[in-house]
Structure formats: C-alpha cells, structure tokens
Short mmCIF file of C-alpha atoms and ligand atoms in Angstrom, two decimals:
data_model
loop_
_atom_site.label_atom_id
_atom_site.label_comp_id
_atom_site.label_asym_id
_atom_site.label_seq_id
_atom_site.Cartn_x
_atom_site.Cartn_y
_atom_site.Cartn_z
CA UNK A 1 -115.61 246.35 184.22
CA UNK A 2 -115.04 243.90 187.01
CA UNK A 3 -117.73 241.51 187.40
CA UNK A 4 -118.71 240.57 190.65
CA UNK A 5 -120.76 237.35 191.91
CA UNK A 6 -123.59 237.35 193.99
CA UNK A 7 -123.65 236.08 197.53
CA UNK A 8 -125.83 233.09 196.66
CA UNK A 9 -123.82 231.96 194.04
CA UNK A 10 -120.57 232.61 196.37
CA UNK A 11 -122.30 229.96 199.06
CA UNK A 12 -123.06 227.33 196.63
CA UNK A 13 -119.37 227.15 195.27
CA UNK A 14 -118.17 227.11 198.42
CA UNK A 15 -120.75 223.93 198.95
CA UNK A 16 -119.68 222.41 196.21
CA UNK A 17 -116.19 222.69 196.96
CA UNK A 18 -114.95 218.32 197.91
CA UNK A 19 -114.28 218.24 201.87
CA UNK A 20 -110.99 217.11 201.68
CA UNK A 21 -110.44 213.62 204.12
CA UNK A 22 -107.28 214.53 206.44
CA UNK A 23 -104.41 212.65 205.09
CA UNK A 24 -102.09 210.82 207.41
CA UNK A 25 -98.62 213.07 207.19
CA UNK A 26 -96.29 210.96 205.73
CA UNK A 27 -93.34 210.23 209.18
CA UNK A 28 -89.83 208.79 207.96
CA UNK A 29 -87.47 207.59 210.99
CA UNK A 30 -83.96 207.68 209.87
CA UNK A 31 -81.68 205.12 211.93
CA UNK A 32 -77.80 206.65 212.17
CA UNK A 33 -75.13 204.43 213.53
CA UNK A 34 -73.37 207.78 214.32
CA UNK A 35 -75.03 211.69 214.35
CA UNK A 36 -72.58 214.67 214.66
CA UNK A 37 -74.18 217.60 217.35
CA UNK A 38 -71.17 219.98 214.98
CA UNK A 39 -72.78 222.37 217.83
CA UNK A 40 -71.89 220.71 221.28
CA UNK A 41 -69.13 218.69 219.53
CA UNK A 42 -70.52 215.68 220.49
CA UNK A 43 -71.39 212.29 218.09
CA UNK A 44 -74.81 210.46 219.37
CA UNK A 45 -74.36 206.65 218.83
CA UNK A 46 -77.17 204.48 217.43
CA UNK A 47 -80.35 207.20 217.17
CA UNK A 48 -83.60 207.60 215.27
CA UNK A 49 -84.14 210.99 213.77
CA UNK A 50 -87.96 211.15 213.11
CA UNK A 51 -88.83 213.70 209.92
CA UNK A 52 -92.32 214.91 209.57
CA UNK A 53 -93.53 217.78 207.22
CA UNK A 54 -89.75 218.86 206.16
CA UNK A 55 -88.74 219.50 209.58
CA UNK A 56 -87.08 217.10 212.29
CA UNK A 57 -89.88 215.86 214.60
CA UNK A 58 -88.07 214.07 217.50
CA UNK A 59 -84.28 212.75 217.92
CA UNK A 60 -84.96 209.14 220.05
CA UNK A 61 -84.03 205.61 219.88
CA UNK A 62 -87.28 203.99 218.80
CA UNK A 63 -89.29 203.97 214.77
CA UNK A 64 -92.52 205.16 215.68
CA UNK A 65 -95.38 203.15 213.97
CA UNK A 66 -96.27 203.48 210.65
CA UNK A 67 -93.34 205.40 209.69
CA UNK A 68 -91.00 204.54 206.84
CA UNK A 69 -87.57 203.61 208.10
CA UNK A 70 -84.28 204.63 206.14
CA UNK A 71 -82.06 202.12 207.66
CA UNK A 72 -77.89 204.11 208.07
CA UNK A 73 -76.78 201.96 210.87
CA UNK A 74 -73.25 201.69 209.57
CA UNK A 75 -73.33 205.37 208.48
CA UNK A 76 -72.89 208.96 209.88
CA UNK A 77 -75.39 211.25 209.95
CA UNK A 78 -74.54 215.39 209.86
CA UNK A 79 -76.55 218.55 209.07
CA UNK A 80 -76.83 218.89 205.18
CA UNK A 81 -73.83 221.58 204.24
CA UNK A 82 -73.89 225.11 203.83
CA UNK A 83 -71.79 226.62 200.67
CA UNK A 84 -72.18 230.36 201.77
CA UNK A 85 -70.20 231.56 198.38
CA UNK A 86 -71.49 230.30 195.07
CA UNK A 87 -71.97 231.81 191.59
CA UNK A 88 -74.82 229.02 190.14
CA UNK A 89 -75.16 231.26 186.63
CA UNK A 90 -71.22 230.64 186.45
CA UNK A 91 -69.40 227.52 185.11
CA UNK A 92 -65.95 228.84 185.53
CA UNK A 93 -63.61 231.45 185.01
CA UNK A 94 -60.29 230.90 185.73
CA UNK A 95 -59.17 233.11 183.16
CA UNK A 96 -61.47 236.44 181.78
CA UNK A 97 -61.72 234.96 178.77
CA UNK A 98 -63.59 232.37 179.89
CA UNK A 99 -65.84 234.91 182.04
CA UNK A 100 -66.29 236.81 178.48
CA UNK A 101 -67.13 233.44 176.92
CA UNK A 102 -69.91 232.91 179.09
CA UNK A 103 -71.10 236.37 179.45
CA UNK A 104 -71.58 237.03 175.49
CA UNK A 105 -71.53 233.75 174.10
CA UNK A 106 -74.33 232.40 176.36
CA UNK A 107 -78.21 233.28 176.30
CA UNK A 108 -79.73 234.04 179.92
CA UNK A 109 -82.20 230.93 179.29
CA UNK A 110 -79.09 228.61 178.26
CA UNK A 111 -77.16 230.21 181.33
CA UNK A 112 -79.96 229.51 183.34
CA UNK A 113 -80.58 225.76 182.12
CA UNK A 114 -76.88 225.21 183.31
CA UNK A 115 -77.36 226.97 187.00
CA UNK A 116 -79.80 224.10 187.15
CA UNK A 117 -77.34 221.21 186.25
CA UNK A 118 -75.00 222.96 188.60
CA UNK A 119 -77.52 223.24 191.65
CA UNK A 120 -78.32 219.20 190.91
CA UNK A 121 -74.34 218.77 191.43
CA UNK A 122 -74.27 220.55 194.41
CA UNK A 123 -77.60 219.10 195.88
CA UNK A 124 -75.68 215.78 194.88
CA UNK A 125 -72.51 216.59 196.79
CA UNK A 126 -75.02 217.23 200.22
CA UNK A 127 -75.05 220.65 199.82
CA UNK A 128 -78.81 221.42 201.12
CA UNK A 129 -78.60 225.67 201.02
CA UNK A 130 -76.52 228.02 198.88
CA UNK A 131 -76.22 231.69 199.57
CA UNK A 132 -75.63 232.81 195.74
CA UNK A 133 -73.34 235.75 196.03
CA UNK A 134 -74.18 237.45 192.38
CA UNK A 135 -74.91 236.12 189.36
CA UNK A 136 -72.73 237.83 186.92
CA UNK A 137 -74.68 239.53 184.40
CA UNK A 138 -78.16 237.44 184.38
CA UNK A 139 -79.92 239.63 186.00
CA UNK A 140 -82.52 238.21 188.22
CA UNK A 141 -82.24 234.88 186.43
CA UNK A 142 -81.17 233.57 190.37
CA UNK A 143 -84.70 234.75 191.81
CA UNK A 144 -86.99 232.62 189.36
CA UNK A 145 -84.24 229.51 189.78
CA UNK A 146 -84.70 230.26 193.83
CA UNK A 147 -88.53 230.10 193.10
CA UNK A 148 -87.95 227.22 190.95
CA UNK A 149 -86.59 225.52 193.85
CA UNK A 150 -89.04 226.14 195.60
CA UNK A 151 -91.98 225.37 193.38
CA UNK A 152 -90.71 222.01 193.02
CA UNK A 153 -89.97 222.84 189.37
CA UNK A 154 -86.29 221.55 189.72
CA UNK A 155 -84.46 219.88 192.08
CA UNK A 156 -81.78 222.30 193.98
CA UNK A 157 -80.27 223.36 197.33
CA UNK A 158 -82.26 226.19 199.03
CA UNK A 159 -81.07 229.48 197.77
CA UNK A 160 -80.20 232.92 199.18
CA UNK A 161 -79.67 235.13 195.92
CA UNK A 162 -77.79 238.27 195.58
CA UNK A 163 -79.14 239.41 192.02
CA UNK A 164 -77.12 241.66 190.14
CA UNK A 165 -74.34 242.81 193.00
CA UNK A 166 -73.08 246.48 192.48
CA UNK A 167 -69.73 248.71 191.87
CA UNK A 168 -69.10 251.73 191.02
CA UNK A 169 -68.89 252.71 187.54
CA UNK A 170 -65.91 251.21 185.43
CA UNK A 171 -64.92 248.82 188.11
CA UNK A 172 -66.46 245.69 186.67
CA UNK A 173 -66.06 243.82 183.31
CA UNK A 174 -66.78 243.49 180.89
CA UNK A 175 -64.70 246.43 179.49
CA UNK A 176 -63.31 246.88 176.32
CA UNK A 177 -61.65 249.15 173.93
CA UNK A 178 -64.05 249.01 171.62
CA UNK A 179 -65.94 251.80 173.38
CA UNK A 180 -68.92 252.34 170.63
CA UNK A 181 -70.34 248.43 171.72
CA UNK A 182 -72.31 247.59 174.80
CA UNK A 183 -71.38 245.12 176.43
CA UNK A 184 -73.02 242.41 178.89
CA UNK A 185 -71.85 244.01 182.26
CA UNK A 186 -71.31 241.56 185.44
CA UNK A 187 -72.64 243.69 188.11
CA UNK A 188 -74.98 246.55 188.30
CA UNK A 189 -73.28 250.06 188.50
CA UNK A 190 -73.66 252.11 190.63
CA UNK A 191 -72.33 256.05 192.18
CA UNK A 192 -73.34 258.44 195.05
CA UNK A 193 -74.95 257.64 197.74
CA UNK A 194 -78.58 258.31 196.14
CA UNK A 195 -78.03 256.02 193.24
CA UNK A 196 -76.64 253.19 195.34
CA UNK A 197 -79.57 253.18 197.50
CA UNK A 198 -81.86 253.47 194.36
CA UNK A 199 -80.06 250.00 193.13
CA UNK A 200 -80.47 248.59 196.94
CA UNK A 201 -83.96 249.09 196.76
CA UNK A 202 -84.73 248.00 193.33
CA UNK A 203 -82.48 244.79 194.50
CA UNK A 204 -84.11 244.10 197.36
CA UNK A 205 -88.39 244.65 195.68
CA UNK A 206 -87.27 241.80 193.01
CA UNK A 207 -85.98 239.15 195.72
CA UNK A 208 -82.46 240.15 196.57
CA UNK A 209 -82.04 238.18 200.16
CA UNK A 210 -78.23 239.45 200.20
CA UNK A 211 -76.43 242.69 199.08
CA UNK A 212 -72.91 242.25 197.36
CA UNK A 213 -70.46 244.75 196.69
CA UNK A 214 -67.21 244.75 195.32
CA UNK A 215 -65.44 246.66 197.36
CA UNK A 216 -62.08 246.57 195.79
CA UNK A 217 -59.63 245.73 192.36
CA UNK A 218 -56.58 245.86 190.50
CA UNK A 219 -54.40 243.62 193.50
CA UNK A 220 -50.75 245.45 193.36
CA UNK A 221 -47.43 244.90 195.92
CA UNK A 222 -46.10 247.74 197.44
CA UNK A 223 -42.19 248.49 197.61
CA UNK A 224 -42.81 247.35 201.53
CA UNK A 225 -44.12 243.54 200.25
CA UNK A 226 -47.36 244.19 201.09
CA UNK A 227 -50.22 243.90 198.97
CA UNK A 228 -52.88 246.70 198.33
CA UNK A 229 -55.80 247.38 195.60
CA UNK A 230 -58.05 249.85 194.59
CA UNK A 231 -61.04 250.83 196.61
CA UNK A 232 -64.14 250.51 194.63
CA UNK A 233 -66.96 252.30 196.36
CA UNK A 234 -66.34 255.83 198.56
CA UNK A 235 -66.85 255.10 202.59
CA UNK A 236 -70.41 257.65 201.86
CA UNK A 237 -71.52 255.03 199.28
CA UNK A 238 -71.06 251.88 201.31
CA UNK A 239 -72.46 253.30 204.05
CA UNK A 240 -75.19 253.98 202.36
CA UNK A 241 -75.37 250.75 200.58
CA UNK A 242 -74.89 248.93 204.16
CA UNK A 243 -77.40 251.12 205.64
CA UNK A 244 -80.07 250.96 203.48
CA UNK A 245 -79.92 247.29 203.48
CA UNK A 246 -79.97 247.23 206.71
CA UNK A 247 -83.40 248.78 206.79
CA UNK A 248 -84.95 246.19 205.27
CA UNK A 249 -83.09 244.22 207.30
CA UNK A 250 -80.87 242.58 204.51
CA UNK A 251 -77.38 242.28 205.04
CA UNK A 252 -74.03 242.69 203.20
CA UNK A 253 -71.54 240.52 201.76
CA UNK A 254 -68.37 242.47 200.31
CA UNK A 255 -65.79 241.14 197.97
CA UNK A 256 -62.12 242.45 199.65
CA UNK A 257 -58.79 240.98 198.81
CA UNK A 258 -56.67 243.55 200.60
CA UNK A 259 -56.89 245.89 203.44
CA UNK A 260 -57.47 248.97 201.14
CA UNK A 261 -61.54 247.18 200.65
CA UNK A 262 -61.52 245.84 204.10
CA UNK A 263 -60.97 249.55 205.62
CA UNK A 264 -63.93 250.79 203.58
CA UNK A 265 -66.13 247.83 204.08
CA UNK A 266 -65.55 247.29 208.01
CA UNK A 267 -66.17 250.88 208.34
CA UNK A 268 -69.72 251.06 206.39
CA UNK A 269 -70.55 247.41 208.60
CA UNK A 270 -70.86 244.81 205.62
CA UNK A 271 -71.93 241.51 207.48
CA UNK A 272 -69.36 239.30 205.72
CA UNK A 273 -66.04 239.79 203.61
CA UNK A 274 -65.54 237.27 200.93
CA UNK A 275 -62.41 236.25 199.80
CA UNK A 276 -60.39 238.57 202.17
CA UNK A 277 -57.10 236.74 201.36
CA UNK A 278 -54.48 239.82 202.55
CA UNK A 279 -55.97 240.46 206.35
CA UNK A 280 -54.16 242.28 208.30
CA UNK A 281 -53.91 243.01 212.24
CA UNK A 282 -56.48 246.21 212.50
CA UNK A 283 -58.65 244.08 209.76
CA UNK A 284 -58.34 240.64 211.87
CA UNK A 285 -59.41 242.80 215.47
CA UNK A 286 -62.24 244.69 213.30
CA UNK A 287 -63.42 241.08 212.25
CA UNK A 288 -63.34 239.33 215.32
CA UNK A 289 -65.20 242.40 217.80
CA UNK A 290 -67.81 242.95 215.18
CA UNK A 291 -68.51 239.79 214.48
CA UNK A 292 -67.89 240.29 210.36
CA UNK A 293 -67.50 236.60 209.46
CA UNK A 294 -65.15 235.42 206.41
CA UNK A 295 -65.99 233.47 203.58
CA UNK A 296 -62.20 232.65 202.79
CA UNK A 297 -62.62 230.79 199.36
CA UNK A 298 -59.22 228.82 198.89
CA UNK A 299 -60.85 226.34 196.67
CA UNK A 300 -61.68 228.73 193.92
CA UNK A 301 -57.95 230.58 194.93
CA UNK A 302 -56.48 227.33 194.39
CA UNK A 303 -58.21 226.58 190.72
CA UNK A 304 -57.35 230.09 189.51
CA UNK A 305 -54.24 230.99 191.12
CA UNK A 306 -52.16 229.18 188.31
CA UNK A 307 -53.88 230.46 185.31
CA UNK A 308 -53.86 234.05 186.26
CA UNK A 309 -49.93 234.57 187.89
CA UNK A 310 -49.78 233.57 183.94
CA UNK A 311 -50.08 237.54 182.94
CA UNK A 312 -50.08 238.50 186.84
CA UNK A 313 -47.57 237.34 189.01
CA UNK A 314 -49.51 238.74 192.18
CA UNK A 315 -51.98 236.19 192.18
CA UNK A 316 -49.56 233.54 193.32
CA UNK A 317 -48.35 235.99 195.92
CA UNK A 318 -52.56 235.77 197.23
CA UNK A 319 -52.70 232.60 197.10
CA UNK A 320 -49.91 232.19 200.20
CA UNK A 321 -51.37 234.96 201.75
CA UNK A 322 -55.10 233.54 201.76
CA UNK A 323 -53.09 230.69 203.63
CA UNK A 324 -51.12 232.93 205.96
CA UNK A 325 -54.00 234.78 206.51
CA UNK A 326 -56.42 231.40 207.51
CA UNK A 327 -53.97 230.93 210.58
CA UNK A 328 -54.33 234.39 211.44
CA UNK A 329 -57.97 234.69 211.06
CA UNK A 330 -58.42 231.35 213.00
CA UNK A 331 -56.01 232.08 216.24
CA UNK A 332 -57.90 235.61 216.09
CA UNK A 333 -61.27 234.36 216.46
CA UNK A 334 -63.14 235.38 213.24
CA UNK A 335 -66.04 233.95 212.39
CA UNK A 336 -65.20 231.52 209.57
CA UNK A 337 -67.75 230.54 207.22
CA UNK A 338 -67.50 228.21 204.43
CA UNK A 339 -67.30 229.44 201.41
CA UNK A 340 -66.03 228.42 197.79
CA UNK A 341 -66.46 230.33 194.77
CA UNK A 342 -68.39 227.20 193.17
CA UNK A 343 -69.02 228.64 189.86
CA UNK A 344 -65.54 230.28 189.77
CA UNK A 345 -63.95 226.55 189.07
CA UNK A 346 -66.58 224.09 186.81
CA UNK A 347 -69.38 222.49 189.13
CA UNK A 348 -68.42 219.41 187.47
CA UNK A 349 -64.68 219.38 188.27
CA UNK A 350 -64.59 220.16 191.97
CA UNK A 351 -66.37 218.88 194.29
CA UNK A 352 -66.80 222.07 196.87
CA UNK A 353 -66.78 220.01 199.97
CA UNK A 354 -62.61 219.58 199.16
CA UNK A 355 -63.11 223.49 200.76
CA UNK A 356 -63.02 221.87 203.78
CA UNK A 357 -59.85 219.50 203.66
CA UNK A 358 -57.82 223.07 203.16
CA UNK A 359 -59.87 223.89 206.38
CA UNK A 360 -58.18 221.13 208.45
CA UNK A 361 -54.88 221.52 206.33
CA UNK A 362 -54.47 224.94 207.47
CA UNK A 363 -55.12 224.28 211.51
CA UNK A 364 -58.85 223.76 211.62
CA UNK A 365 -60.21 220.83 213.62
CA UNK A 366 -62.67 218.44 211.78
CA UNK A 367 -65.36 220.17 214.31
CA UNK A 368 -64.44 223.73 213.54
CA UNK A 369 -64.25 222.51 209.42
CA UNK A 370 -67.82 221.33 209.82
CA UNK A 371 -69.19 224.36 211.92
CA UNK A 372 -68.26 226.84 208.80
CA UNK A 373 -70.24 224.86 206.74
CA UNK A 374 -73.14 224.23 209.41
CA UNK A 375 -73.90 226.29 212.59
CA UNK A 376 -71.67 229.18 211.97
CA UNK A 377 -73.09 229.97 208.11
CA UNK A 378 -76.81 228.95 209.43
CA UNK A 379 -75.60 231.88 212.13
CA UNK A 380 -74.79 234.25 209.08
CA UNK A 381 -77.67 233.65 207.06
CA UNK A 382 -80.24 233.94 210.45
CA UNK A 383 -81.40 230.56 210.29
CA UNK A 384 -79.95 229.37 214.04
CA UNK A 385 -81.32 226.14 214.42
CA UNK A 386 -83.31 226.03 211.45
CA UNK A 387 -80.30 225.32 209.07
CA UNK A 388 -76.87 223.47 210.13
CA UNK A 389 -78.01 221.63 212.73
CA UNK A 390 -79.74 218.69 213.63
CA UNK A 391 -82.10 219.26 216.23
CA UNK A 392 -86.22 219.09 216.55
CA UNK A 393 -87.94 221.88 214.51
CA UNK A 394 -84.72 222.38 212.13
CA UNK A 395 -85.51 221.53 208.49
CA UNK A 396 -84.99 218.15 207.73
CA UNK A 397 -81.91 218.78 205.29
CA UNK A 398 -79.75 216.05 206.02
CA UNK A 399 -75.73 214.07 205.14
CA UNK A 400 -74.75 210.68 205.29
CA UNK A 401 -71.05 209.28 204.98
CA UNK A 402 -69.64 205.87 204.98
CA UNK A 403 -66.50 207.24 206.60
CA UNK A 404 -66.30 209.56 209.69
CA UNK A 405 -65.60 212.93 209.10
CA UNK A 406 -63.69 213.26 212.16
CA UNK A 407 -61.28 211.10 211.52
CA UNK A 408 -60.55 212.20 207.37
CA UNK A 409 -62.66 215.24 206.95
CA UNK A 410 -62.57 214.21 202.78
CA UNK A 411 -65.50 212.16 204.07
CA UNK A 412 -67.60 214.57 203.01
CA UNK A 413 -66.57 214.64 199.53
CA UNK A 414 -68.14 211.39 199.17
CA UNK A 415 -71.70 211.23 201.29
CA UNK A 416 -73.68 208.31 200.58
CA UNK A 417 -77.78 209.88 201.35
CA UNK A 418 -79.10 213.18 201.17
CA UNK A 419 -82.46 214.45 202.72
CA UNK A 420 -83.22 218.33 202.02
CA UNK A 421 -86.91 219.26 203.85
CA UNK A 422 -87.45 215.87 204.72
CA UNK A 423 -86.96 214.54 200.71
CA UNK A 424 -84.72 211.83 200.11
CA UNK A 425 -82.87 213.67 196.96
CA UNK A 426 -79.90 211.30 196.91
CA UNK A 427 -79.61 207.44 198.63
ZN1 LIG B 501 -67.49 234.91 193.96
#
C-alpha cells in the first residue's frame, strides 16, 4: 500500500529545504595563437574562445573578468574530432581468432572495464564523440558505458551506441562445427521483415542511437576481376530495418564491402555505408545524389589486410581497391566521413587520428581531412553546429596542436590540450 503524505507535512519539507545562494558559473577564456573555421576554411589569428556551462559562449579578442585563462598562444586550436566508426568493447581482431579470444575468453564486466581504458585513449588522442558502430557480442554493455560517460562515472568521448547490430541468421560468427555448443554470437540475428523490426524496436527502447547491419560477406573475385560477396539481408528486410528506424527517427549505418551489399543497402536508404572498399560507378552516383556518406576505414584495412590475405588472398586485393575507390568516391562528391574501425586494430597501438594522413595521401586536402572528422560527421550524426565546429552555442569539445595541421596533417596525432563540454580532460 502506497503511503501518501499529507499536504502540511509536504509544505514544511519544502520549507525546510536550504535556498541554494546562486553560484557564479565558472567562465574559462581560452587564448589560440591560431583557430581552424574547418567550415569556411579559414584560420582566425590570435582569438579568445570564452567557454561557459560546456558550451562556447563568445569567440572575441579580449578575457572577460574573472574568468580563468588557458593561455595556447603558440598553439592551434580545432573542433575536438569525430571517430564516426569505433568498436570500444573490441581490442582487436586482425585475425578471428583473436575475435574468438575476446568473445569467449572475456567476461562482459572485464570487456567492459577495457572499453573504458580504450575510450580514455581515445579521449587522450582529442577524440571528443564516438559513434560506436556495434559492440560485438556485449550486448548493451555500450549503453551503461554511454551513461557512464555521461554520469561522470568515467572519463570518455561522447558516445552514439549501436547495441547489438543485426544479420540474418548464420551470417555472423561465431560459428563452429561443433553444432551441440552455443556460442557467444557478435550480432543479434535476425529474418523477415517482422522479426527485424521486432529487433529494431527492442534496439532502439534500450538506447540504440544508431542501427547497424551487415549487409554483406564471404568477399570473392569474379572471372571478370571484379570483386563481389554475399548479400546478407533480403531488399524486404532492410527496408524494413531502414524504415522502421526511420520512424523513430534513428538512422542506419550498413557494413558493405562490395556492390552486391551496396545494391541492397542504397536501395532500403541506410544513412551511411561503412567500409565500402569495392564502389563502383552506379554505387558512387547512388552515394553522392542521396547523400549516403562513407565511413571508408583504411586504418583498420591497413592493420588487417596482412594477417588475413594469410588464408585469403582477396583481402590484399581490398585493400587497393579501398584506395582506388577513395579517389573515386572523392572526385564523385560523396560525403566522406571519418571513420576507423578503432577496436578492429588495439586502441593502444594506433593512434586513429593516422586515419587522416591516408586522407591527404590519397588526394584529400588538410581541410577536406579535417571536415570528415568535424563538420561533415557532426552533419551525419545531426549535431550541425553543436559538434565539429567551433562556433558560439557548440559544445565546448575542443583540440590543440603544437604543429599546424595544414601544413602536416600528422599534427593531429600528437595534440597537446583537450577540452570536451568545457572540461580540460588533457593539457
Ligand atoms: Zn567495424
């Protein structure tokens, strides 16, 4: 039986209750010698960005009074960087039995206690957000470490979580012949259109902020020299995977190495394609006119490519076509997005910023390298000038470097401060 209080007794708590003096908000005034605009291409020269309440106040010249100054005069200042394709619950897997390793070998709590180690790297390396593409078998493990985050329980970047990510049934490992055991499985299964929109929703109610898919597998050449793979999920099933996101106004992300997952995934409208390293003409024009950006991943292409063309010779084979297909995707107007696959090579190998040097490598400006990982994945995640960008009203997540980025874009593998929501995590 619920009890409930009487009114006078209601009033006299609320009486009692300390009247709480207004407290000053706490102002810091960051002085750059140099701030990027990635957006208008433009670097500011000696400013004061003024940070109140997690969010930038004012861009001027002048340290209001009583704030606290963080004094970068020599230093650049740039939005804090967007990885928009990381596996925190992973600590690499260039080989499957490494992926087994982790996936039966490993608690969920001891899994979980390394995603936090990994998200302190990355928050390290000035990476303020992550959107966490799947977590490979740990269930929703990635929704408490997002609410960790932002509890203030650990230190991390800002997370977009995935949760469980789906295929179809027999399309995922782990699989074995040992067909009496159960084994941990690294996505949630899922067939028909019914029961894919059952796993949607159930996704989506426990804190899913991104669908992923796995649209397709098993990465073969045809006599032609072209590479194909197997579709994963029927066009009916993405659709209604797509669509029923959609309604709750979550988007997509699909994992698609060849055109045989790009055809399937373009046509049910996924919002991103990640990996995508055979694209081909109709796949490029489908990109570019719907707007479908591309997480292209080289980093984690380049850590695994070796290991794998071990028992697979294809994988070498992707490797030059993720490259061929950068050009392409870059003279065709994509939306590029930067992406890595942390997780896929150890957090504390690889820095994920070195992403960005293959950017440049491969025909990207320094500009266009540092809109993939600013503007254009803020763009993607719906955070316009909230995330990537230094402007007033965006969160205070913010990157210094010694060096300038425009002139060696492996400047940002070694930034000197980090401020995510107006906290100074690293100096
Ligand atoms: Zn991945």
């Amino acid at each position: 039986m619920r009890r409930v209080l009487p009114l006078a007794v209601l009033s006299s708590l609320s009486l009692a209750l300390p009247v709480l003096a207004a407290e000053p908000a706490a102002v810091i005034a960051i002085r750059a010698g140099r701030l990027l605009d990635v957006a208008a291409e433009k670097v500011r020269e000696n400013v004061v960005v003024v940070v109140e309440a997690g969010r930038i106040r004012e861009i001027g010249t002048s340290v209001p009074a009583g704030a606290t100054l963080v004094d970068l005069s020599g230093q650049t200042l740039l939005p804090g960087l967007i990885d928009a394709h990381t596996h925190v619950l992973l600590q690499g897997d260039a080989t499957s039995a490494e992926y087994d390793a982790q996936l039966m070998g490993e608690s969920l709590p001891y899994r979980t206690l390394r995603a936090t180690r990994a998200m302190k790297i990355a928050l390290d390396h000035g990476f303020t957000t992550l959107r966490d593409i799947g977590n490979e078998g740990a269930g929703f493990a990635d929704v408490d470490l997002k609410r960790a985050v932002e509890r203030g329980v650990v230190e991390g970047p800002r997370l977009f979580v995935a949760t469980k990510a789906l295929a179809p049934t027999g399309a995922y490992p782990i699989q074995t012949g040992a067909w009496e055991l159960s084994l941990p499985r690294g996505v949630e299964m899922c067939d028909g259109p019914d029961g894919c929109r059952r796993a949607v929703r159930d996704q989506i109610s426990r804190g899913a902020n991104w669908i992923k898919v796995y649209a397709d597998r098993s990465y073969y050449k045809m006599p032609d020299g072209g590479i194909r793979s197997l579709p994963n999920f029927t066009v009916e099933e993405l659709t209604a995977i797509v669509d029923q996101a959609h309604r709750t106004r979550v988007k997509v992300a699909a994992h698609s190495i060849t055109p045989s997952g790009h055809a399937v995934a373009l046509a049910a409208g996924v919002d991103s394609i990640e990996h995508g390293d055979v694209l081909d003409d109709a796949t490029l024009q489908g990109m570019a006119s719907k707007r479908v950006y591309w997480c292209p991943t080289l980093t984690v292409m380049d850590y695994v490519a070796g290991p794998r063309s071990k028992t697979n010779p294809i994988w070498g084979e992707l490797q030059q076509a993720a490259r061929d297909s950068f050009k392409k995707a870059l003279a065709a107007g994509v939306p590029i997005v930067m992406g890595t696959d942390a997780g896929g090579f150890p957090w504390d190998e690889i820095n994920q910023a070195e992403e960005l040097k293959r950017y440049v490598a491969l025909g990207m400006t320094p500009w266009q390298a540092l809109k993939s990982a600013t503007v254009t994945a803020a763009e993607m995640l719906g955070k316009a000038g909230t995330l990537g960008t230094i402007a007033p009203g965006a969160a205070a997540d913010l990157v210094a470097t010694r060096e300038d980025p425009l002139k060696d874009i492996t400047a940002t593998e070694r930034v000197s401060f980090v401020m995510k929501a107006g906290v100074v995590v690293k100096r």
